[in-house]
mmCIF file of C-alpha atoms in Angstrom:
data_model
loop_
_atom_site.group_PDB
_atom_site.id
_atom_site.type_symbol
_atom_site.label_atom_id
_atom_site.label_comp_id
_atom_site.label_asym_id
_atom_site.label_seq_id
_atom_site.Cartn_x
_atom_site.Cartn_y
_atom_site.Cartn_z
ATOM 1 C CA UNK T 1 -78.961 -30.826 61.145
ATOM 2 C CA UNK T 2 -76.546 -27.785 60.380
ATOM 3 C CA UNK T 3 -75.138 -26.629 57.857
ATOM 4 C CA UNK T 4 -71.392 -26.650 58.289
ATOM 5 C CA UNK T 5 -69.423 -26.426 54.942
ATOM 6 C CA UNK T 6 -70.277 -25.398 50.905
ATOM 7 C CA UNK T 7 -68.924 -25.300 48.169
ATOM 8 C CA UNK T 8 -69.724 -23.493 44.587
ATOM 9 C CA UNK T 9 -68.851 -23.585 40.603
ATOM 10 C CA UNK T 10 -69.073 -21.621 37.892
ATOM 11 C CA UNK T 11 -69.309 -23.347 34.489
ATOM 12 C CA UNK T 12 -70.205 -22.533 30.789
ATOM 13 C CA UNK T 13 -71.927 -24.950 29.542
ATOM 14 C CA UNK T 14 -72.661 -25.427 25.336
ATOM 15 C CA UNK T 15 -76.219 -25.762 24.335
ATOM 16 C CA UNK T 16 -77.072 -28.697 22.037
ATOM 17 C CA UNK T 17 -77.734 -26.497 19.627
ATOM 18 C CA UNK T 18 -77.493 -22.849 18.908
ATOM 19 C CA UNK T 19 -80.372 -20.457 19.629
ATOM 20 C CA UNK T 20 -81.830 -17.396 17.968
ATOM 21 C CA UNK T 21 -84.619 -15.357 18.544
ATOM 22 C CA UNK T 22 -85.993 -11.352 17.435
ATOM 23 C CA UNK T 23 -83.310 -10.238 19.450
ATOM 24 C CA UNK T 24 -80.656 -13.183 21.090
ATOM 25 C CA UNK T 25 -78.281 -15.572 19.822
ATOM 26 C CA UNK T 26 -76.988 -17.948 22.344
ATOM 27 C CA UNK T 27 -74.436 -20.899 22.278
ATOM 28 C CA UNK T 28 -73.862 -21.823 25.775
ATOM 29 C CA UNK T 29 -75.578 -21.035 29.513
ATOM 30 C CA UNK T 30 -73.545 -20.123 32.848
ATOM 31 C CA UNK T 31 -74.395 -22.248 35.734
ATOM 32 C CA UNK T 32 -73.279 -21.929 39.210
ATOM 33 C CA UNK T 33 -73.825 -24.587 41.378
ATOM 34 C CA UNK T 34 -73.603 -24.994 44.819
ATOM 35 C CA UNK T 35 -73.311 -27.504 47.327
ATOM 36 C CA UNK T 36 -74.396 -26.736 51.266
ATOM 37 C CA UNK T 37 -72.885 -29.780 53.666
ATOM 38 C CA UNK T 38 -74.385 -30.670 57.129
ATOM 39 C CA UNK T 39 -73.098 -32.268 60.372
ATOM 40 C CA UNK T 40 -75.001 -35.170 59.321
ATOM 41 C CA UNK T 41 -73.269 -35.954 56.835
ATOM 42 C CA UNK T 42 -75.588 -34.828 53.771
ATOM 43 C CA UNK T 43 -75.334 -32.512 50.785
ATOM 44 C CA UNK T 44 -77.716 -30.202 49.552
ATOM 45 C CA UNK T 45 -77.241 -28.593 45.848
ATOM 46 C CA UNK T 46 -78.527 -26.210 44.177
ATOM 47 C CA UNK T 47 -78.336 -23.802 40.959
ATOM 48 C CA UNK T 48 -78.913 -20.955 38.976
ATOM 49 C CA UNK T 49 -78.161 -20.133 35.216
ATOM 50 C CA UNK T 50 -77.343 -17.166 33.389
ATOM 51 C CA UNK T 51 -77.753 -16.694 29.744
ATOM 52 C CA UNK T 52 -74.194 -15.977 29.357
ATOM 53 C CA UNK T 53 -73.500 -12.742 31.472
ATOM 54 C CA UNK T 54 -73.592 -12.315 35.086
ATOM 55 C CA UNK T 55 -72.579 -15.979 36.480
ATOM 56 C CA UNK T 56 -69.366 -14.650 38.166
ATOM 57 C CA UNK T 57 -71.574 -11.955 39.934
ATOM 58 C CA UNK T 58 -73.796 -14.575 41.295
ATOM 59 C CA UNK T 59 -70.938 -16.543 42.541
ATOM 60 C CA UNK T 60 -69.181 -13.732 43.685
ATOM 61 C CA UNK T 61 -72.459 -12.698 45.627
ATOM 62 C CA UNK T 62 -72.793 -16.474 47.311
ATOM 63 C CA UNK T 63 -68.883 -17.156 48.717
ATOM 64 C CA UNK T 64 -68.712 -13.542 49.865
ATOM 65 C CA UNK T 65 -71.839 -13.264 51.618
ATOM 66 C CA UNK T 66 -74.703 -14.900 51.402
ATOM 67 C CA UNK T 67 -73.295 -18.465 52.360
ATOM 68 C CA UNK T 68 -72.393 -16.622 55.604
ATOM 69 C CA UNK T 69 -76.237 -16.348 56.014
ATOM 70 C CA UNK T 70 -76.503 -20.179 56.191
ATOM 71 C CA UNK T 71 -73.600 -21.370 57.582
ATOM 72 C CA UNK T 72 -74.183 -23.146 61.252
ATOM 73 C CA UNK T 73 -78.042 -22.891 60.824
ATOM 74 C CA UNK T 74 -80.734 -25.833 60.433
ATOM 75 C CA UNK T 75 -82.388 -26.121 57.085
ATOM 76 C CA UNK T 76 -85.731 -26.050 58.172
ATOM 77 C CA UNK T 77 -85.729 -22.725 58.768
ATOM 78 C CA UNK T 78 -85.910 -21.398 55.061
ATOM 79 C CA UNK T 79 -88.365 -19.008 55.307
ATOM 80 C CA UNK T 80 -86.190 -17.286 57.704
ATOM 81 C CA UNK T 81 -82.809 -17.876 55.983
ATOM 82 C CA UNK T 82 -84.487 -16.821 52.374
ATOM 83 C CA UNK T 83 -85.343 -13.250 54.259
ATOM 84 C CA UNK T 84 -82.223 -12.674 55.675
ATOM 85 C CA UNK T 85 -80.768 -13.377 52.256
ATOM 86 C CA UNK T 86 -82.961 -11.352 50.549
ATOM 87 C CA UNK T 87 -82.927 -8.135 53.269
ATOM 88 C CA UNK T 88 -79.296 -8.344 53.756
ATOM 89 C CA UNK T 89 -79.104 -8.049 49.855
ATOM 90 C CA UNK T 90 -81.550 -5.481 49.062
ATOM 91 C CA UNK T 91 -79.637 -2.247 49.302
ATOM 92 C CA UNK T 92 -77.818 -3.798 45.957
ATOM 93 C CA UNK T 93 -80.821 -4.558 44.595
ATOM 94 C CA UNK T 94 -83.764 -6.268 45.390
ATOM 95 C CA UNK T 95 -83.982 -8.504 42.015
ATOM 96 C CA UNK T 96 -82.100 -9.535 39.340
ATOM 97 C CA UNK T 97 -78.184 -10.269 40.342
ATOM 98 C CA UNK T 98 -79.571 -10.844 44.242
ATOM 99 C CA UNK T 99 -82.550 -12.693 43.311
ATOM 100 C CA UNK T 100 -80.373 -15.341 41.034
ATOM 101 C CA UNK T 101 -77.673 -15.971 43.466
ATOM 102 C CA UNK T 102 -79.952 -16.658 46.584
ATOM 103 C CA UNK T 103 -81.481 -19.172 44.095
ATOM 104 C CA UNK T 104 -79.081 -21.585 44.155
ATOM 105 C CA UNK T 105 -78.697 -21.431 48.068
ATOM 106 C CA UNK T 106 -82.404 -21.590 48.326
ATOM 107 C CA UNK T 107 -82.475 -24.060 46.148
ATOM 108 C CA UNK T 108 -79.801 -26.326 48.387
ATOM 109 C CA UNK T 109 -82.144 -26.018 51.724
ATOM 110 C CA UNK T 110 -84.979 -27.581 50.112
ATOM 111 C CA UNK T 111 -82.541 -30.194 49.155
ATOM 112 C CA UNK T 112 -81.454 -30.078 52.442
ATOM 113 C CA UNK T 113 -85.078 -29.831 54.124
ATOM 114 C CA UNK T 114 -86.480 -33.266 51.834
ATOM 115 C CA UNK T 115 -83.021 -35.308 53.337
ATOM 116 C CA UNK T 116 -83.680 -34.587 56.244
ATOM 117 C CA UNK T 117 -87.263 -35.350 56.506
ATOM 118 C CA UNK T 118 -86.660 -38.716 53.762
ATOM 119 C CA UNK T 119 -89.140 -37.120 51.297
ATOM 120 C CA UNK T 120 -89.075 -35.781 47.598
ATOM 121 C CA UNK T 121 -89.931 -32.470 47.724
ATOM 122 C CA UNK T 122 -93.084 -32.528 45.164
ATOM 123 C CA UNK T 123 -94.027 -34.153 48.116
ATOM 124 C CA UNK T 124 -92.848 -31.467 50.885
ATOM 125 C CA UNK T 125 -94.728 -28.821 48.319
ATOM 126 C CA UNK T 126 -98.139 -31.161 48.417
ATOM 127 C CA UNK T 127 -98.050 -33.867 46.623
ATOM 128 C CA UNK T 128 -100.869 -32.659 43.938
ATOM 129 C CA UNK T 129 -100.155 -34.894 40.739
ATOM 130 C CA UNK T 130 -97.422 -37.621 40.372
ATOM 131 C CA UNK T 131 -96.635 -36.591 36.617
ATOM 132 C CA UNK T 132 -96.528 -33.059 34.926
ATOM 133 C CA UNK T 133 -97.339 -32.257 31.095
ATOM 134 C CA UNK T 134 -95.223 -30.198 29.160
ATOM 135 C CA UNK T 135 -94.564 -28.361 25.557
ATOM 136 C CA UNK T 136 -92.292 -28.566 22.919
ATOM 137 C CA UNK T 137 -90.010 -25.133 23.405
ATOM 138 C CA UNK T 138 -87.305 -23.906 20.899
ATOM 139 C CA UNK T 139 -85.228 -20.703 20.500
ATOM 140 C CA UNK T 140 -85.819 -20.976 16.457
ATOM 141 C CA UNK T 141 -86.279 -17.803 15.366
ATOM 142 C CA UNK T 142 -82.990 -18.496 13.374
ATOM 143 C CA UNK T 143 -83.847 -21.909 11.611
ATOM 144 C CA UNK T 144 -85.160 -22.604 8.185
ATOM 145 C CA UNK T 145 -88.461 -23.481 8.028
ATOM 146 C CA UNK T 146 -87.209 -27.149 6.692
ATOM 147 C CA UNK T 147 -85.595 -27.504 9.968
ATOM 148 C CA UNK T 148 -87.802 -25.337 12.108
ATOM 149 C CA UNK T 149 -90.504 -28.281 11.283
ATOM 150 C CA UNK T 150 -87.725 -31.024 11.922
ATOM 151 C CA UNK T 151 -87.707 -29.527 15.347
ATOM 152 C CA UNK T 152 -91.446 -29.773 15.529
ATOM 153 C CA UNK T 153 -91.876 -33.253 14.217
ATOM 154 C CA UNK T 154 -89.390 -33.904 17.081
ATOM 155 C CA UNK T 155 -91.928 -32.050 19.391
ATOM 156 C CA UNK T 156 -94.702 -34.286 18.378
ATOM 157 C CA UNK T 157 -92.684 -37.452 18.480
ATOM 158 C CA UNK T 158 -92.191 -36.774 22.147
ATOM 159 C CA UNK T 159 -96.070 -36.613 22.898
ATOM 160 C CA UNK T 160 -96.280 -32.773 23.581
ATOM 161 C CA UNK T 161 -99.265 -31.296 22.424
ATOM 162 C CA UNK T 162 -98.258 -27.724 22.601
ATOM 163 C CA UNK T 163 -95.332 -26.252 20.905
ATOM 164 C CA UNK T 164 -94.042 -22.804 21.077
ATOM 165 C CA UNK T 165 -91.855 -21.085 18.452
ATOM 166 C CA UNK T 166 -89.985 -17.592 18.383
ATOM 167 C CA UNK T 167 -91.499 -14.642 16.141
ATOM 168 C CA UNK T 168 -90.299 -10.922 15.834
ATOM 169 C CA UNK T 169 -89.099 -10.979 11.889
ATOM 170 C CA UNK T 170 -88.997 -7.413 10.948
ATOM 171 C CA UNK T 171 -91.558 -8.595 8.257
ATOM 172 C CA UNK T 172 -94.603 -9.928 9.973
ATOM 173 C CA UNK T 173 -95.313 -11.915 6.951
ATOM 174 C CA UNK T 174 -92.303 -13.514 7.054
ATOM 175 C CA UNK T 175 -93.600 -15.012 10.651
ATOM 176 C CA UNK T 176 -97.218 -15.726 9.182
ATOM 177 C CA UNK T 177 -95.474 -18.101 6.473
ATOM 178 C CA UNK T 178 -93.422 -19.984 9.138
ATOM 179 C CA UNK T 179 -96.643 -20.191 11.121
ATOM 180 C CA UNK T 180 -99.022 -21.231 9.246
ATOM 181 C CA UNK T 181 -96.587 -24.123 7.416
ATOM 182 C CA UNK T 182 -96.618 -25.053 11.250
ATOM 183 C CA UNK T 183 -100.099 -25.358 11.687
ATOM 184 C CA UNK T 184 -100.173 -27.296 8.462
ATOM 185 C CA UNK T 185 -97.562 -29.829 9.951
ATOM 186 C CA UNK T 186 -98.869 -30.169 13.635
ATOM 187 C CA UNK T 187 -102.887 -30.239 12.537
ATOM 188 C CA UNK T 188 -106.105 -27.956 14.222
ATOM 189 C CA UNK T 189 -105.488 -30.401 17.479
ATOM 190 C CA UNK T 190 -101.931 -28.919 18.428
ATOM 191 C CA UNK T 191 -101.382 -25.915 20.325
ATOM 192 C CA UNK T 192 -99.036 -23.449 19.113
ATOM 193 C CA UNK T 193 -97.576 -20.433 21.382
ATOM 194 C CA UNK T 194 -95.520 -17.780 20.100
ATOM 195 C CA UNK T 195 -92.788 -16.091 21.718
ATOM 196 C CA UNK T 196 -91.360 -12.040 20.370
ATOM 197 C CA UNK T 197 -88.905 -12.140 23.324
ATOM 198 C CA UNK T 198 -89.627 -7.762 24.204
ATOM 199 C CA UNK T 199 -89.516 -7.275 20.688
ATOM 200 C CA UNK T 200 -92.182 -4.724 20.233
ATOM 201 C CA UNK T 201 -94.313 -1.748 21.446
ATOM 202 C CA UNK T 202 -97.789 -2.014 21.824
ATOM 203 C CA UNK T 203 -99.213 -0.628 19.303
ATOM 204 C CA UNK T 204 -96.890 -2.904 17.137
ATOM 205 C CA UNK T 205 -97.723 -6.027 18.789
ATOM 206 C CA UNK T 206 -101.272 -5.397 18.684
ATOM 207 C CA UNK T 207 -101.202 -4.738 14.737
ATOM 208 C CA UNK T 208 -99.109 -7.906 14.370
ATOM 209 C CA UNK T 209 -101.329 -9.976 16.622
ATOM 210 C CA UNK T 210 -104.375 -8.820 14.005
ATOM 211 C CA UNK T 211 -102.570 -10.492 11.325
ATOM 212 C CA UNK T 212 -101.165 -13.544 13.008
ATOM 213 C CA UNK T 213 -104.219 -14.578 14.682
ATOM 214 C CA UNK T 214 -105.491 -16.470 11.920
ATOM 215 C CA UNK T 215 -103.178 -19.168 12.965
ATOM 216 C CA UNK T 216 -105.202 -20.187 16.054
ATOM 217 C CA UNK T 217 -102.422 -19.171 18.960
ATOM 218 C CA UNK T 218 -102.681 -20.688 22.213
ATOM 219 C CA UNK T 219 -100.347 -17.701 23.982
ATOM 220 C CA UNK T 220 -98.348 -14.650 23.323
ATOM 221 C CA UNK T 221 -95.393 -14.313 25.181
ATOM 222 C CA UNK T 222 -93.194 -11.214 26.261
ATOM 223 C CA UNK T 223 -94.063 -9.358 23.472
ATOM 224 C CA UNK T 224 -93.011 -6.149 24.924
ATOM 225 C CA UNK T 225 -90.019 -4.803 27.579
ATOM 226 C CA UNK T 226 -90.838 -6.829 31.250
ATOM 227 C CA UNK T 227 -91.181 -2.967 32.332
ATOM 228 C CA UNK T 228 -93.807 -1.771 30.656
ATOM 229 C CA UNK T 229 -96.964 -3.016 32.602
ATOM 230 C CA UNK T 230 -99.241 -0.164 31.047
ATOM 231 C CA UNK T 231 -98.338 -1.021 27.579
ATOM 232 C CA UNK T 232 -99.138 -5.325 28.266
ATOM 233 C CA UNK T 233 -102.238 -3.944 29.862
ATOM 234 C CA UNK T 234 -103.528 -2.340 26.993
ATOM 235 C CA UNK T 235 -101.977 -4.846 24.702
ATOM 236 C CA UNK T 236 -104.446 -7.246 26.538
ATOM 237 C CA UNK T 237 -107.640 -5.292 26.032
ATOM 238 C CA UNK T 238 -106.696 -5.180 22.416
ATOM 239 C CA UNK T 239 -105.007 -8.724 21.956
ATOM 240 C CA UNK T 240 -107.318 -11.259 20.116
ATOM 241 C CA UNK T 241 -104.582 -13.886 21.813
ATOM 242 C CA UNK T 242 -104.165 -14.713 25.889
ATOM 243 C CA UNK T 243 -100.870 -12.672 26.540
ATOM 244 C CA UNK T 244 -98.045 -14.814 28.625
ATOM 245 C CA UNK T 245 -95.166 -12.896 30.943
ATOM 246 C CA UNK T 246 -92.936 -13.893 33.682
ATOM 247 C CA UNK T 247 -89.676 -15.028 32.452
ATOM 248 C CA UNK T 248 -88.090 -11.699 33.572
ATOM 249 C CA UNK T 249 -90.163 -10.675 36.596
ATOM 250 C CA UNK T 250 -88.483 -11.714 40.079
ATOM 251 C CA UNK T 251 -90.431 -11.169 43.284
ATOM 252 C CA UNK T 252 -93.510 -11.840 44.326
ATOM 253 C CA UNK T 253 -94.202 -7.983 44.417
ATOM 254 C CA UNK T 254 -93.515 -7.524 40.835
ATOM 255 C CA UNK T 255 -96.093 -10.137 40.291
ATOM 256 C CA UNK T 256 -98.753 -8.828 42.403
ATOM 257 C CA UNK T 257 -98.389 -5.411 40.669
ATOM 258 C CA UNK T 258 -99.045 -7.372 37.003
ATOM 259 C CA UNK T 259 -101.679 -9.279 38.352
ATOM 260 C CA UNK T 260 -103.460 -6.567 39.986
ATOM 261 C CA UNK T 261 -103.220 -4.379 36.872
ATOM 262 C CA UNK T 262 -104.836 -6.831 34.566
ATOM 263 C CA UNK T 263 -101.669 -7.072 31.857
ATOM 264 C CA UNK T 264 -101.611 -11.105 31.955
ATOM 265 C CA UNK T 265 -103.104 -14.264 31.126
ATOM 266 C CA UNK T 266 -100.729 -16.566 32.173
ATOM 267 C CA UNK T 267 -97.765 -16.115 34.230
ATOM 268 C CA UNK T 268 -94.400 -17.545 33.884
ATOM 269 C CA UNK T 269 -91.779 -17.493 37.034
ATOM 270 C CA UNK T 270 -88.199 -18.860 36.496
ATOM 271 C CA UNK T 271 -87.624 -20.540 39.876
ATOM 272 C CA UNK T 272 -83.709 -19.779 39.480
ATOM 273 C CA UNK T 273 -84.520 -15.809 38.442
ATOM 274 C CA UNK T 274 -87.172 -15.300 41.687
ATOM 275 C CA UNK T 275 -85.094 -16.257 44.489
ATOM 276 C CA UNK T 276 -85.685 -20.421 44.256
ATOM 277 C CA UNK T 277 -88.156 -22.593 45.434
ATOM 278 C CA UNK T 278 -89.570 -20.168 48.117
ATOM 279 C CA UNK T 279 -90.138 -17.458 46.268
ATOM 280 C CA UNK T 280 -91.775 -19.451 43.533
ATOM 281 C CA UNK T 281 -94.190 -21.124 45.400
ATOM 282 C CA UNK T 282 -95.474 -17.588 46.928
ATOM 283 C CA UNK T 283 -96.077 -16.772 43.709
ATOM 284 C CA UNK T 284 -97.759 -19.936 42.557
ATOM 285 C CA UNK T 285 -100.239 -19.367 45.468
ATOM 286 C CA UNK T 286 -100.804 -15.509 44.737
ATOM 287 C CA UNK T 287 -101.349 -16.226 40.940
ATOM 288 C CA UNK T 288 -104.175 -19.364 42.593
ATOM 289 C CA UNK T 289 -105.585 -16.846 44.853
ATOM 290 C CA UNK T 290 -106.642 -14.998 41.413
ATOM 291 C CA UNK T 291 -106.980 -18.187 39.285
ATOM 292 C CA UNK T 292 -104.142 -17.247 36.796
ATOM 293 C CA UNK T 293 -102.473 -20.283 35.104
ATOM 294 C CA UNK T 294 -98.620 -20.725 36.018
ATOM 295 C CA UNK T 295 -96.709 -22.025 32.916
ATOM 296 C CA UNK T 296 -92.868 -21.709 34.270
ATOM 297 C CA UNK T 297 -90.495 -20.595 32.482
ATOM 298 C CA UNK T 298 -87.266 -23.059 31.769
ATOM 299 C CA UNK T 299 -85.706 -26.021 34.746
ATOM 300 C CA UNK T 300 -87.765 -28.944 33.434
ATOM 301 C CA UNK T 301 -86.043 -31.312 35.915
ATOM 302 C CA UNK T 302 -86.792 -29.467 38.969
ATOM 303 C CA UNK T 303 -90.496 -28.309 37.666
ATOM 304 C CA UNK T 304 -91.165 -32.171 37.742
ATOM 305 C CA UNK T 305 -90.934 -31.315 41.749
ATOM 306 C CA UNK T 306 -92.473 -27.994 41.823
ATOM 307 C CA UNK T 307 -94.973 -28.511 38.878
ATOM 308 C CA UNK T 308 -96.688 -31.795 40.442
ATOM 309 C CA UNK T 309 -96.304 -30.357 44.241
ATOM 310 C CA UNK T 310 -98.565 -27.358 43.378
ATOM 311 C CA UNK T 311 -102.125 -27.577 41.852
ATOM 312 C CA UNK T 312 -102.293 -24.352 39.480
ATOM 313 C CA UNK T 313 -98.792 -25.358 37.310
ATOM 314 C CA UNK T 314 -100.054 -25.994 33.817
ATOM 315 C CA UNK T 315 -97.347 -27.274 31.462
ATOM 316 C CA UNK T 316 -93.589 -27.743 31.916
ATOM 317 C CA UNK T 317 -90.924 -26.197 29.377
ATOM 318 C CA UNK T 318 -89.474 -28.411 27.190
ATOM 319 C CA UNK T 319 -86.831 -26.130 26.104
ATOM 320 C CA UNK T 320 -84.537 -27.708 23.216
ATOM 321 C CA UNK T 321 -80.684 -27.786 24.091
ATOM 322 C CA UNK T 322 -80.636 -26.278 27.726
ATOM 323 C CA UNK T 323 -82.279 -29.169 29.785
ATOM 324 C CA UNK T 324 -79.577 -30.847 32.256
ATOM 325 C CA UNK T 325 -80.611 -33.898 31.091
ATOM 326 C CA UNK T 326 -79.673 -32.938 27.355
ATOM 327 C CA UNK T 327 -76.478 -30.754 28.022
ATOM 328 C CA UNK T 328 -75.167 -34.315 29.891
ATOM 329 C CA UNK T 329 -74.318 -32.962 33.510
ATOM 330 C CA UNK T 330 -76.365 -34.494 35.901
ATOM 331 C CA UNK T 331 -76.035 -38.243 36.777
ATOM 332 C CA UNK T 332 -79.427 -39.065 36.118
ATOM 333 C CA UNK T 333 -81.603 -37.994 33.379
ATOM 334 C CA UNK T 334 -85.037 -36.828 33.483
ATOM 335 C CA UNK T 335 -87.195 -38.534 30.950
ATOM 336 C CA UNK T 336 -90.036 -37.471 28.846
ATOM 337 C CA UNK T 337 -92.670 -39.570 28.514
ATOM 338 C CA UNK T 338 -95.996 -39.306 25.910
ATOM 339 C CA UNK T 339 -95.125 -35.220 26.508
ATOM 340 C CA UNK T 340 -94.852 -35.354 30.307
ATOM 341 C CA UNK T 341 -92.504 -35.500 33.153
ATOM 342 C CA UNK T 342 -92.319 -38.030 36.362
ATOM 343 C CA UNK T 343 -90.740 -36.611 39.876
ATOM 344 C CA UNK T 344 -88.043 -38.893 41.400
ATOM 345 C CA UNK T 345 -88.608 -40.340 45.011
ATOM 346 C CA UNK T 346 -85.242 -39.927 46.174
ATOM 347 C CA UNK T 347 -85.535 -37.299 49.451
ATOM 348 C CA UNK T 348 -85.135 -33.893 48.225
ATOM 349 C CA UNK T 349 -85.213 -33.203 44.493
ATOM 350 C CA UNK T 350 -83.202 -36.007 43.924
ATOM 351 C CA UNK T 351 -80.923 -33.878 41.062
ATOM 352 C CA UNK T 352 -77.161 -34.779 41.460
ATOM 353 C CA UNK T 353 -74.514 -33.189 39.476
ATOM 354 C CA UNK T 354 -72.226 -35.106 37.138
ATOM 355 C CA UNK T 355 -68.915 -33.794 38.952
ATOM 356 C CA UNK T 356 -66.510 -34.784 36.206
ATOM 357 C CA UNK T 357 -68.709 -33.384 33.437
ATOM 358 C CA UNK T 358 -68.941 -30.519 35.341
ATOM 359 C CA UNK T 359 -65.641 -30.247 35.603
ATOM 360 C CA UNK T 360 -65.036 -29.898 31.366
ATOM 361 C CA UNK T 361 -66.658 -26.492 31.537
ATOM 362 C CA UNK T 362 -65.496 -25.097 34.275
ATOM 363 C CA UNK T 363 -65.015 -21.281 34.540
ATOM 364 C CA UNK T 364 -62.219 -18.372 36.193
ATOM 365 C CA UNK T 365 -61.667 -15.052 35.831
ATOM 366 C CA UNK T 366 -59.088 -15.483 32.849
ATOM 367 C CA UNK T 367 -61.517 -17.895 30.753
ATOM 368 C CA UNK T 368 -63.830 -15.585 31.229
ATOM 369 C CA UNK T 369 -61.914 -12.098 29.786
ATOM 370 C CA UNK T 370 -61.138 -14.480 27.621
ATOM 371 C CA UNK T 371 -64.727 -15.206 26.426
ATOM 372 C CA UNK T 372 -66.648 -12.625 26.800
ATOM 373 C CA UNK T 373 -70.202 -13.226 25.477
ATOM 374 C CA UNK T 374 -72.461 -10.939 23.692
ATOM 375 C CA UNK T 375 -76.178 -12.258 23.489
ATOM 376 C CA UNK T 376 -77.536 -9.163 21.820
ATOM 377 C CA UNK T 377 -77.672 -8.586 18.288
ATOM 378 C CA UNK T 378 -79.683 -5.732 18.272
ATOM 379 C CA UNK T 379 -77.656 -3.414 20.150
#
């Protein structure tokens, strides 16, 4: 098998419903997709996602250069495609705009790799649980508390028996009153995780976390800037509640350096934001090797793959209004069932694209002057 053709999107995509959080407000994601073909006649796709800024780079990134990588070479050489990506790409950077775009090609091989050999990849990645529990996720900093618990009841109708909500009200009272009229409405038997999205220093976090712990929290997550290990390190020796980061880390090295400084309890990787399925799984293994939980961050239908292949993936994101299943563009759904998730057994991951949905969001270099999003709204 080699790779002979590809092809790639860019599309804007609406959410199901509007986020907010301490710091975001978001309405739609960016994915690019893209589809690697072979001699033999089969189609490998894969994706990455921005949250509104930086799509056209990634795109821009895979048609000029890094497709060149892959074109007239045999899937089954990954390791050594993802490095030549990755090398060839790290004078501009070795994370972030880089890291997202080889994603999606990354992403493809594995496709690619599971066709060829007729198996689903949980299965390529070890076949360590056929179905994958999840929680209840929502960007809801922004809700009422009427609806904020409309969300949750929706949570709990769906069997998941953790939820996570958004904090970071410049009041911290004002998130102990949504909090605890959670805990009243889930019950003691729920878990509840709490998101600040970099909201604070540590000192503030830590003060916060005094007063919010009364609640019973299962995890805090990002509640500082993804730069400042020493501050999540001390946070931790101070935090009466396991502290959660990942989401915006992107190698395998940044990783190691948070792990080996002690400044997490649980890490989070975004398969799409470290490079794809190779990179994530590296980082699965290193966060085993120390026997660190991996809750991932986001992609519920391809963590049904990834999250039942490897042993040490904890819970799946149910994130409301950015699955692919909810936003309507893939062919075949991915279901949720008493809170967890079921891998298909079509080879590869089995995720095709609805083409003509696609198609409705679709994205150029006018519609996007013309749309220009801001995501901030604290700067």
């Amino acid at each position: 098998m080699k790779i002979i053709d590809f092809e790639s999107g860019l599309y804007r995509v609406p959410l199901t419903e509007n986020w907010g959080s301490s710091n975001y407000a978001f309405s739609s994601l960016e994915f690019v997709v893209v589809w690697l073909k072979t001699d033999t006649g089969h189609t490998g796709t894969g994706w990455t996602f921005s949250t509104g800024n930086g799509g056209s780079a990634f795109k821009n990134l895979i048609d000029h250069y890094l497709a060149a990588k892959v074109m007239g070479e045999d899937p089954l050489n990954v390791e050594r495609l993802w490095s030549r990506m990755w090398l060839e790409s790290h004078d501009i950077g070795s994370a972030g705009v880089t890291t997202h775009a080889i994603a999606a090609v990354d992403i493809a091989l594995w496709d690619l790799i599971g066709q060829q050999l007729n198996q689903p990849l949980y299965r390529l990645l070890g076949g360590y649980r056929d179905t994958l529990p999840g929680y209840g996720s929502g960007v809801n900093l922004h809700l009422s508390l009427d609806a904020l618990l409309a969300q949750m009841e929706g949570f709990l109708s769906a069997g998941y028996r953790t939820v996570k909500m958004k904090i970071g009200s410049e009041d911290v009272e004002d998130d102990l009153v949504r909090l605890l009229a959670v805990r009243n409405f889930v019950g003691p038997s729920i878990n509840i995780a709490v998101d600040a999205n970099k909201k604070w220093s540590s000192g503030d976090a830590a003060r916060r976390m005094a007063i919010l712990k009364q609640v019973g929290l299962y995890w805090l997550e990002e509640p500082l800037l993804s730069d400042d290990i020493h501050g999540h390190r001390l946070l931790r020796q101070k935090c009466p509640v396991p502290v959660a980061v990942g989401e915006s880390l992107y190698t395998k090295y940044q990783f190691a350096h948070w792990i080996s400084q002690e400044a997490c309890d649980y890490i989070q990787p975004d398969v799409y934001r470290v490079g794809g399925i190779t990179e994530f799984v590296k980082i699965a293994k290193l966060a085993e090797s120390h026997n660190i939980p991996v809750i991932p961050h986001f992609g519920m239908e391809l963590m049904a793959h990834l999250g039942c292949g490897l042993p040490n993936i904890q819970l799946f994101e149910g994130l409301k209004g950015a699955s692919l299943s909810e936003m309507g563009i893939i062919s075949q759904s991915c279901q949720v069932v008493n809170g967890t998730i079921r891998p298909g057994e079509r080879p590869g991951h089995g995720i095709t694209f609805d083409r003509p949905a696609l198609a409705r969001y679709a994205m150029n270099d006018d519609l996007l002057r013309q749309q220009n999003v801001t995501t901030r709204t604290d700067v």
